[in-house]
Amino acid sequence: MDNPEDANVAATMGFSGFGKKARTFDLEAMFEQTRRTAVERSRKTFEAREKEVEEKPQTSPAPRTAASDAGRRKERESSSSDSDDSSDDQLIGPPAPGSSSEPPDDEMIGPPLPPGYKDSDEDDDEDDGDDDVSALGLDPSGARLVTGSYDYDVKFWDFAGMDGSLQAFRSHQPCECHQIKSLQYSITGDVILVVAGNSQAKVLDRDGFPVMECVKGDQYIVDMANTKGHTAMLNGGCWHPKIKEEFLTCSNDGTVRTWDVSNEKKHKGIFKPRSAQGKRVIPTCATYSRDGKLIAAGCQDGSIQIWDRNMSVHTKFHCRQAHAPSTDTSCVAFSYGGTVIATRGGDDTLKTWDMRNFKKPIHMASGLPNYFPVTDCCFSPDDKLLVTGISIKKGEGNGKLVFYDMVDFKKVYEIAVTDASVVRCLWHPKLNQIMVGTGNGLAKVYYDPIKSQRGAKLCVVKTKRKARQAETLTQDYIITPHALPMFREPRQRSTRKQLEKDRLDPLKSHKPEPPVAGPGRGGRVGTHGGTLSSFIVKNIALDKTDDSNPREAILRHAKDAADNPYWVAPAYSTTQPQAVFAEVDSEEDEPDNEPEWKKRKI
């Protein structure tokens, strides 16, 4: 009969079994049993795999041996005793020698791949697009070239400073992880407009340091005219050809905005492209006219819309069916004369338009593949030729740069650039050179040895500098990064790095001043000057008198001063009294300090 007190406690605490002895476990015996079981399973698995290897190359059953019979009997005994265990065939412990734990090649590991996915081994022949030169910019003088690509880098090239190796002198990422879409120098060449895949354009100086960044708009405002900046990805931008502080940008938020470099808090003006039904359309490219009075934009619905710069409400010119709808018009360019417009469409066409009759194109060239939303077209400086690039798929030929005559629009010339798409092209009017950016990361410059000026001609004639061999450290160096400064050894540097560091030190690199010849200059006294100060300095420097004892030095001239007074004594000769000195006997003057007891006679 159970104790009623235990029943009350069990009802209160929720469990029973008070006063019973707890069950004990022998851990060492359990570990030993587990070890034996693991060894036995591993041995059985190893024997089974050896058996499979022996039987695999044979067509007939393998002869039975005593070892195999014993193994089979042990397997049957083990399977009958451990029939409730489903993990007998698993290998416990390290893999056996000669066995491979890798799955076969045709076995798929993990969840199935999504449809349309290609393995990295299969798409090696396809262009990944990370190295595409997506932006080119030349300063007005033609001294510097700036390039941008889809790998977020902006590189600066100086034609006068480059040698035959053609290396950029600076490279950095101004917009972090956003692809570069447009780069352009201002008309003065002191700042650069950078348009990337974000919603904020940046302005850099010539060395790549930031000058200003456009403000980001409020994406929760419906009317884009009431927000201060863009709210979606940028598509392009350019500088005003006459006003050096003004530039424009176009974005996926359906607006074209003008900005002032001195005011980064708000846009200067806004233009909103509209479709024939009055709906918002996205401008994929935008530019100023040559005189800066007009702003043209190519839109995603295939239309070309042009506004007066001072009137942003209604368009001054527009063509609704310029290119195929739902294609990205990649470029709109004005001729140097200002009356002709060239457009490069995403429908693989190149068209020219007359501003005086904007309803239909003057000329059209088709069959020009365009796989990039930033493919360029540009006019020659004399407006006689129109140039654009052709996109290709990798392995299907060479990307070409084609030239069309503006009179009859026939292809007069083409250049096979490389085995990749031609994305960007720029014809500089002063250098008379063509810069080309390709889809495989190349930036090429085409020039004429006679008609071209400066630019690439400055660096191609220079030989490649020889690489200086780096010096190695001759003794071991113990690196202790977490040691206290007082116990940390100074970091050893190679000779070349130490020389470069000393060159930057103004004290170590200071040239010693040569000795001054003549009377002196620059605040320095000459060795043989003609002034009184130089004479005194010279004589003081040559005076070798020993003045170690000042009393003797003064008394040396005492007799001469008494016999021949020159400075003080002649001035007081008539009023100076005669010196009278008391003559006192030296013996009487001495004090009697002898004690009284010594004076007494014994």
XYZ file of N, CA, C and O in Angstrom, residues 103-232:
520
model
N 30.381 11.224 -54.884
C 29.282 10.620 -55.647
C 29.649 10.511 -57.110
O 30.531 11.220 -57.602
N 29.019 9.630 -57.833
C 29.299 9.526 -59.280
C 28.916 10.808 -59.998
O 28.133 11.611 -59.518
N 29.519 10.983 -61.162
C 29.328 12.222 -61.910
C 27.892 12.415 -62.351
O 27.404 13.547 -62.450
N 27.205 11.310 -62.659
C 25.854 11.446 -63.171
C 24.808 11.560 -62.076
O 23.620 11.673 -62.378
N 25.216 11.531 -60.811
C 24.254 11.629 -59.718
C 24.088 13.088 -59.321
O 25.073 13.808 -59.144
N 22.889 13.544 -59.181
C 22.602 14.932 -58.839
C 22.487 15.070 -57.330
O 21.785 14.306 -56.677
N 23.208 16.026 -56.773
C 23.178 16.297 -55.348
C 22.384 17.567 -55.112
O 22.630 18.592 -55.756
N 21.486 17.562 -54.165
C 20.742 18.755 -53.818
C 19.456 18.871 -54.616
O 19.073 17.982 -55.388
N 18.765 20.014 -54.457
C 17.493 20.209 -55.170
C 17.733 20.385 -56.663
O 18.825 20.735 -57.099
N 16.747 20.143 -57.481
C 16.932 20.292 -58.937
C 17.169 21.746 -59.314
O 16.713 22.675 -58.648
N 17.923 21.933 -60.405
C 18.245 23.273 -60.874
C 17.019 23.937 -61.480
O 16.156 23.255 -62.044
N 16.930 25.248 -61.381
C 15.783 25.937 -61.984
C 15.837 25.846 -63.493
O 16.901 25.671 -64.092
N 14.705 25.960 -64.162
C 14.707 25.877 -65.637
C 15.466 27.055 -66.241
O 15.366 28.193 -65.788
N 16.235 26.751 -67.273
C 17.001 27.788 -67.943
C 18.366 28.034 -67.359
O 19.135 28.833 -67.887
N 18.712 27.327 -66.259
C 20.008 27.529 -65.628
C 21.065 26.753 -66.386
O 20.848 25.620 -66.816
N 22.234 27.377 -66.508
C 23.359 26.734 -67.181
C 24.523 26.673 -66.213
O 24.787 27.608 -65.469
N 25.216 25.542 -66.271
C 26.359 25.371 -65.397
C 27.497 26.279 -65.846
O 27.560 26.734 -66.981
N 28.445 26.526 -64.921
C 29.576 27.403 -65.253
C 30.447 26.801 -66.340
O 31.094 27.515 -67.096
N 30.480 25.451 -66.420
C 31.265 24.839 -67.485
C 30.608 25.001 -68.844
O 31.276 24.937 -69.877
N 29.269 25.185 -68.848
C 28.561 25.272 -70.115
C 28.531 26.685 -70.670
O 28.453 26.873 -71.874
N 28.579 27.696 -69.791
C 28.457 29.064 -70.284
C 29.784 29.789 -70.303
O 29.833 31.003 -70.233
N 30.901 29.024 -70.387
C 32.196 29.686 -70.492
C 32.343 30.428 -71.807
O 33.105 31.381 -71.917
N 31.616 29.949 -72.826
C 31.757 30.576 -74.130
C 30.847 31.780 -74.294
O 30.852 32.401 -75.358
N 30.057 32.098 -73.287
C 29.182 33.252 -73.389
C 29.771 34.427 -72.647
O 30.480 34.283 -71.666
N 29.482 35.613 -73.126
C 30.023 36.834 -72.548
C 29.242 37.180 -71.290
O 28.023 37.298 -71.314
N 29.962 37.322 -70.165
C 29.284 37.652 -68.927
C 28.997 39.137 -68.804
O 28.188 39.553 -67.976
N 29.642 39.993 -69.572
C 29.316 41.406 -69.609
C 29.880 42.222 -68.475
O 29.544 43.384 -68.334
N 30.747 41.643 -67.625
C 31.269 42.392 -66.501
C 32.383 43.347 -66.907
O 32.721 44.245 -66.142
N 32.984 43.134 -68.069
C 34.102 43.958 -68.489
C 33.731 44.917 -69.611
O 34.613 45.493 -70.247
N 32.452 45.089 -69.902
C 32.058 45.961 -70.997
C 32.437 47.405 -70.694
O 32.150 47.918 -69.610
N 33.092 48.052 -71.640
C 33.381 49.484 -71.518
C 32.098 50.219 -71.868
O 31.724 50.355 -73.031
N 31.400 50.678 -70.857
C 30.077 51.262 -71.035
C 30.079 52.778 -71.072
O 29.020 53.377 -71.254
N 31.234 53.415 -70.884
C 31.277 54.875 -70.881
C 32.656 55.337 -71.306
O 33.676 54.735 -70.945
N 32.696 56.419 -72.097
C 33.943 57.053 -72.554
C 33.804 58.555 -72.400
O 32.718 59.117 -72.618
N 34.909 59.195 -72.041
C 34.898 60.648 -71.934
C 36.277 61.219 -72.200
O 37.284 60.717 -71.688
N 36.334 62.272 -73.003
C 37.579 62.977 -73.314
C 37.430 64.436 -72.920
O 36.378 65.045 -73.170
N 38.474 64.992 -72.293
C 38.396 66.406 -71.963
C 38.518 67.246 -73.231
O 38.968 66.768 -74.277
N 38.094 68.494 -73.200
C 38.101 69.312 -74.431
C 39.462 69.446 -75.081
O 39.560 69.540 -76.304
N 40.527 69.455 -74.297
C 41.860 69.574 -74.878
C 42.379 68.262 -75.429
O 43.353 68.248 -76.189
N 41.768 67.125 -75.051
C 42.207 65.827 -75.538
C 43.388 65.259 -74.796
O 44.031 64.324 -75.291
N 43.700 65.781 -73.614
C 44.865 65.300 -72.879
C 44.555 64.076 -72.041
O 45.440 63.248 -71.815
N 43.317 63.957 -71.568
C 42.970 62.852 -70.681
C 41.731 62.121 -71.188
O 40.808 62.745 -71.704
N 41.750 60.814 -70.987
C 40.636 59.936 -71.330
C 40.153 59.256 -70.053
O 40.962 58.822 -69.229
N 38.854 59.186 -69.886
C 38.263 58.493 -68.740
C 37.311 57.433 -69.265
O 36.546 57.677 -70.208
N 37.390 56.237 -68.698
C 36.567 55.111 -69.133
C 35.840 54.513 -67.934
O 36.363 54.493 -66.816
N 34.643 54.001 -68.166
C 33.865 53.313 -67.147
C 33.302 52.025 -67.705
O 33.114 51.893 -68.919
N 33.036 51.074 -66.834
C 32.586 49.760 -67.286
C 31.551 49.205 -66.331
O 31.221 49.806 -65.313
N 31.061 48.017 -66.670
C 30.058 47.348 -65.849
C 30.657 46.746 -64.579
O 29.910 46.246 -63.742
N 31.985 46.740 -64.423
C 32.591 46.250 -63.186
C 32.778 47.367 -62.164
O 33.578 47.216 -61.235
N 32.062 48.486 -62.352
C 31.975 49.615 -61.418
C 33.231 50.497 -61.393
O 33.270 51.469 -60.640
N 34.259 50.183 -62.170
C 35.513 50.936 -62.115
C 35.489 52.101 -63.092
O 34.930 52.005 -64.193
N 36.117 53.196 -62.681
C 36.375 54.349 -63.549
C 37.878 54.541 -63.601
O 38.528 54.696 -62.557
N 38.442 54.511 -64.799
C 39.893 54.609 -64.962
C 40.244 55.904 -65.693
O 39.536 56.324 -66.615
N 41.358 56.481 -65.266
C 41.848 57.737 -65.824
C 43.132 57.458 -66.599
O 44.041 56.797 -66.085
N 43.189 58.005 -67.812
C 44.330 57.795 -68.702
C 44.868 59.162 -69.121
O 44.101 60.042 -69.526
N 46.166 59.306 -69.030
C 46.825 60.554 -69.428
C 47.730 60.239 -70.616
O 48.702 59.486 -70.487
N 47.411 60.786 -71.771
C 48.179 60.468 -72.975
C 49.621 60.953 -72.862
O 50.544 60.286 -73.332
N 49.832 62.110 -72.258
C 51.189 62.642 -72.146
C 52.021 61.868 -71.130
O 53.250 61.818 -71.239
N 51.387 61.270 -70.124
C 52.130 60.553 -69.093
C 52.270 59.067 -69.326
O 53.031 58.410 -68.625
N 51.542 58.513 -70.291
C 51.615 57.073 -70.547
C 52.816 56.739 -71.408
O 53.266 57.549 -72.217
N 53.343 55.515 -71.225
C 54.389 55.009 -72.094
C 53.800 53.901 -72.974
O 52.582 53.804 -73.140
N 54.652 53.058 -73.493
C 54.198 52.011 -74.393
C 53.337 50.954 -73.730
O 52.622 50.216 -74.417
N 53.371 50.850 -72.398
C 52.540 49.867 -71.702
C 51.070 50.264 -71.649
O 50.211 49.414 -71.408
N 50.751 51.557 -71.827
C 49.377 52.064 -71.878
C 48.592 51.673 -70.623
O 47.541 51.021 -70.686
N 49.108 52.087 -69.472
C 48.466 51.796 -68.200
C 47.783 53.043 -67.662
O 48.301 54.151 -67.790
N 46.610 52.860 -67.037
C 45.894 53.968 -66.421
C 46.629 54.419 -65.160
O 47.205 53.606 -64.438
N 46.597 55.718 -64.897
C 47.301 56.231 -63.724
C 46.404 56.258 -62.489
O 46.895 56.441 -61.377
N 45.099 56.058 -62.632
C 44.221 56.015 -61.469
C 42.980 55.199 -61.811
O 42.469 55.258 -62.927
N 42.507 54.449 -60.804
C 41.296 53.645 -60.968
C 40.596 53.562 -59.626
O 41.223 53.241 -58.608
N 39.322 53.866 -59.601
C 38.547 53.736 -58.375
C 37.069 53.586 -58.736
O 36.687 53.676 -59.899
N 36.249 53.344 -57.709
C 34.823 53.104 -57.890
C 34.049 54.244 -57.238
O 33.811 54.224 -56.023
N 33.647 55.244 -58.002
C 32.971 56.397 -57.396
C 31.558 56.092 -56.933
O 31.046 56.760 -56.039
N 30.911 55.091 -57.545
C 29.511 54.785 -57.203
C 29.370 53.395 -56.607
O 28.313 52.763 -56.740
N 30.415 52.898 -55.992
C 30.420 51.624 -55.289
C 29.960 50.494 -56.197
O 30.634 50.168 -57.162
N 28.804 49.901 -55.946
C 28.402 48.693 -56.669
C 27.391 48.984 -57.770
O 26.498 48.170 -58.014
N 27.522 50.113 -58.437
C 26.605 50.462 -59.520
C 27.390 50.565 -60.838
O 28.485 51.129 -60.875
N 26.795 50.037 -61.888
C 27.441 50.060 -63.198
C 27.518 51.481 -63.732
O 26.580 52.267 -63.595
N 28.641 51.792 -64.354
C 28.856 53.122 -64.920
C 28.167 53.173 -66.284
O 28.383 52.306 -67.136
N 27.348 54.210 -66.487
C 26.585 54.315 -67.737
C 27.029 55.482 -68.607
O 26.865 55.425 -69.824
N 27.520 56.546 -68.016
C 27.904 57.711 -68.814
C 28.991 58.486 -68.083
O 28.934 58.651 -66.855
N 29.978 58.962 -68.850
C 31.058 59.811 -68.345
C 31.272 60.934 -69.352
O 31.336 60.679 -70.560
N 31.406 62.153 -68.845
C 31.628 63.278 -69.752
C 32.311 64.416 -69.002
O 31.940 64.732 -67.870
N 33.311 64.997 -69.659
C 33.969 66.188 -69.131
C 33.114 67.415 -69.425
O 32.403 67.475 -70.440
N 33.223 68.398 -68.548
C 32.542 69.662 -68.796
C 33.265 70.431 -69.902
O 34.345 70.039 -70.368
N 32.686 71.545 -70.333
C 33.276 72.302 -71.444
C 34.613 72.914 -71.045
O 35.451 73.189 -71.912
N 34.853 73.108 -69.744
C 36.154 73.624 -69.297
C 37.125 72.508 -68.961
O 38.326 72.768 -68.805
N 36.644 71.283 -68.828
C 37.517 70.145 -68.564
C 37.959 70.007 -67.125
O 38.824 69.164 -66.840
N 37.384 70.771 -66.198
C 37.831 70.703 -64.809
C 37.022 69.720 -63.975
O 37.480 69.303 -62.904
N 35.835 69.327 -64.409
C 35.008 68.380 -63.661
C 34.452 67.331 -64.624
O 34.412 67.534 -65.846
N 34.016 66.190 -64.037
C 33.519 65.053 -64.803
C 32.146 64.672 -64.256
O 31.965 64.568 -63.038
N 31.194 64.455 -65.160
C 29.868 63.972 -64.784
C 29.866 62.446 -64.851
O 30.208 61.863 -65.875
N 29.469 61.820 -63.734
C 29.413 60.362 -63.644
C 27.964 59.954 -63.441
O 27.333 60.328 -62.445
N 27.431 59.177 -64.381
C 26.072 58.655 -64.294
C 26.173 57.148 -64.189
O 26.723 56.488 -65.078
N 25.649 56.608 -63.084
C 25.719 55.175 -62.832
C 24.314 54.599 -62.718
O 23.322 55.266 -63.012
N 24.234 53.365 -62.265
C 22.958 52.685 -62.178
C 22.123 53.071 -60.977
O 21.030 52.539 -60.814
N 22.594 53.991 -60.152
C 21.776 54.449 -59.026
C 20.964 55.665 -59.440
O 20.923 56.043 -60.615
N 20.349 56.327 -58.487
C 19.488 57.476 -58.786
C 20.160 58.810 -58.527
O 19.508 59.846 -58.643
N 21.454 58.809 -58.193
C 22.155 60.044 -57.861
C 23.397 60.174 -58.718
O 24.323 59.361 -58.611
N 23.410 61.198 -59.572
C 24.582 61.465 -60.382
C 25.645 62.164 -59.531
O 25.337 62.865 -58.564
N 26.899 61.979 -59.913
C 28.023 62.573 -59.188
C 28.862 63.413 -60.133
O 28.919 63.150 -61.341
N 29.512 64.410 -59.558
C 30.457 65.251 -60.278
C 31.804 65.120 -59.595
O 31.920 65.346 -58.378
N 32.836 64.725 -60.358
C 34.191 64.555 -59.850
C 35.106 65.590 -60.469
O 34.820 66.118 -61.553
N 36.224 65.861 -59.792
C 37.223 66.736 -60.377
C 38.126 65.915 -61.308
O 37.908 64.720 -61.530
N 39.159 66.539 -61.835
C 40.000 65.868 -62.827
C 40.760 64.681 -62.255
O 41.152 63.760 -62.989
N 40.975 64.676 -60.938
C 41.714 63.594 -60.307
C 40.803 62.535 -59.708
O 41.289 61.599 -59.061
N 39.485 62.671 -59.867
C 38.563 61.651 -59.391
C 37.992 61.874 -58.017
O 37.329 60.982 -57.481
N 38.218 63.038 -57.414
C 37.677 63.307 -56.089
C 36.305 63.968 -56.213
O 36.073 64.782 -57.104
N 35.374 63.613 -55.322
C 33.994 64.110 -55.476
C 33.875 65.604 -55.268
O 34.517 66.186 -54.386
N 33.034 66.229 -56.091
C 32.743 67.655 -55.995
C 31.309 67.851 -55.497
O 31.058 68.647 -54.601
N 30.360 67.143 -56.062
C 28.972 67.215 -55.615
C 28.249 65.926 -55.989
O 28.707 65.158 -56.854
N 27.137 65.687 -55.317
C 26.279 64.536 -55.584
C 24.830 64.996 -55.559
O 24.408 65.687 -54.621
N 24.094 64.632 -56.579
C 22.698 65.049 -56.667
C 21.880 64.414 -55.545
O 22.164 63.299 -55.094
N 20.860 65.128 -55.142
C 20.011 64.649 -54.060
C 19.064 63.573 -54.592
O 18.707 63.569 -55.778
N 18.680 62.663 -53.707
C 17.737 61.610 -54.075
C 16.321 62.060 -53.764
O 16.055 62.655 -52.725
N 15.400 61.777 -54.686
C 14.020 62.203 -54.519
C 13.225 61.295 -53.604
O 13.677 60.219 -53.194
N 12.024 61.727 -53.303
C 11.105 60.972 -52.462
C 10.261 60.080 -53.362
O 9.462 60.548 -54.172
N 10.425 58.773 -53.210
C 9.732 57.838 -54.099
C 8.260 57.676 -53.761
O 7.529 57.021 -54.512
N 7.796 58.240 -52.655
C 6.387 58.119 -52.285
C 5.548 59.273 -52.822
O 4.342 59.302 -52.582
N 6.176 60.223 -53.495
C 5.434 61.319 -54.107
C 5.038 60.912 -55.528
O 5.872 60.459 -56.311
N 3.771 61.078 -55.843
C 3.274 60.640 -57.146
C 3.755 61.568 -58.245
O 4.263 61.117 -59.281
N 3.604 62.875 -58.070
C 4.012 63.844 -59.074
C 5.518 64.062 -58.966
O 6.018 64.589 -57.960
N 6.253 63.658 -60.002
C 7.701 63.761 -59.964
C 8.192 65.211 -59.964
O 9.347 65.477 -59.645
N 7.333 66.159 -60.334
C 7.737 67.562 -60.323
C 7.848 68.102 -58.903
O 8.493 69.143 -58.687
N 7.251 67.439 -57.939
C 7.252 67.919 -56.561
C 8.367 67.316 -55.717
O 8.479 67.640 -54.537
N 9.149 66.435 -56.268
C 10.285 65.880 -55.538
C 11.578 66.505 -56.043
O 11.648 67.006 -57.169
N 12.617 66.486 -55.201
C 13.822 67.269 -55.481
C 14.797 66.552 -56.398
O 15.713 67.191 -56.928
N 14.666 65.240 -56.559
C 15.617 64.506 -57.379
C 15.001 63.259 -57.954
O 13.800 62.989 -57.815
N 15.845 62.459 -58.609
C 15.380 61.224 -59.226
C 15.081 60.184 -58.158
O 15.711 60.141 -57.093
N 14.128 59.333 -58.465
C 13.734 58.265 -57.544
C 13.999 56.878 -58.105
O 13.695 55.893 -57.432
N 14.543 56.778 -59.307
C 14.803 55.472 -59.923
C 16.165 55.516 -60.606
O 16.878 56.527 -60.583
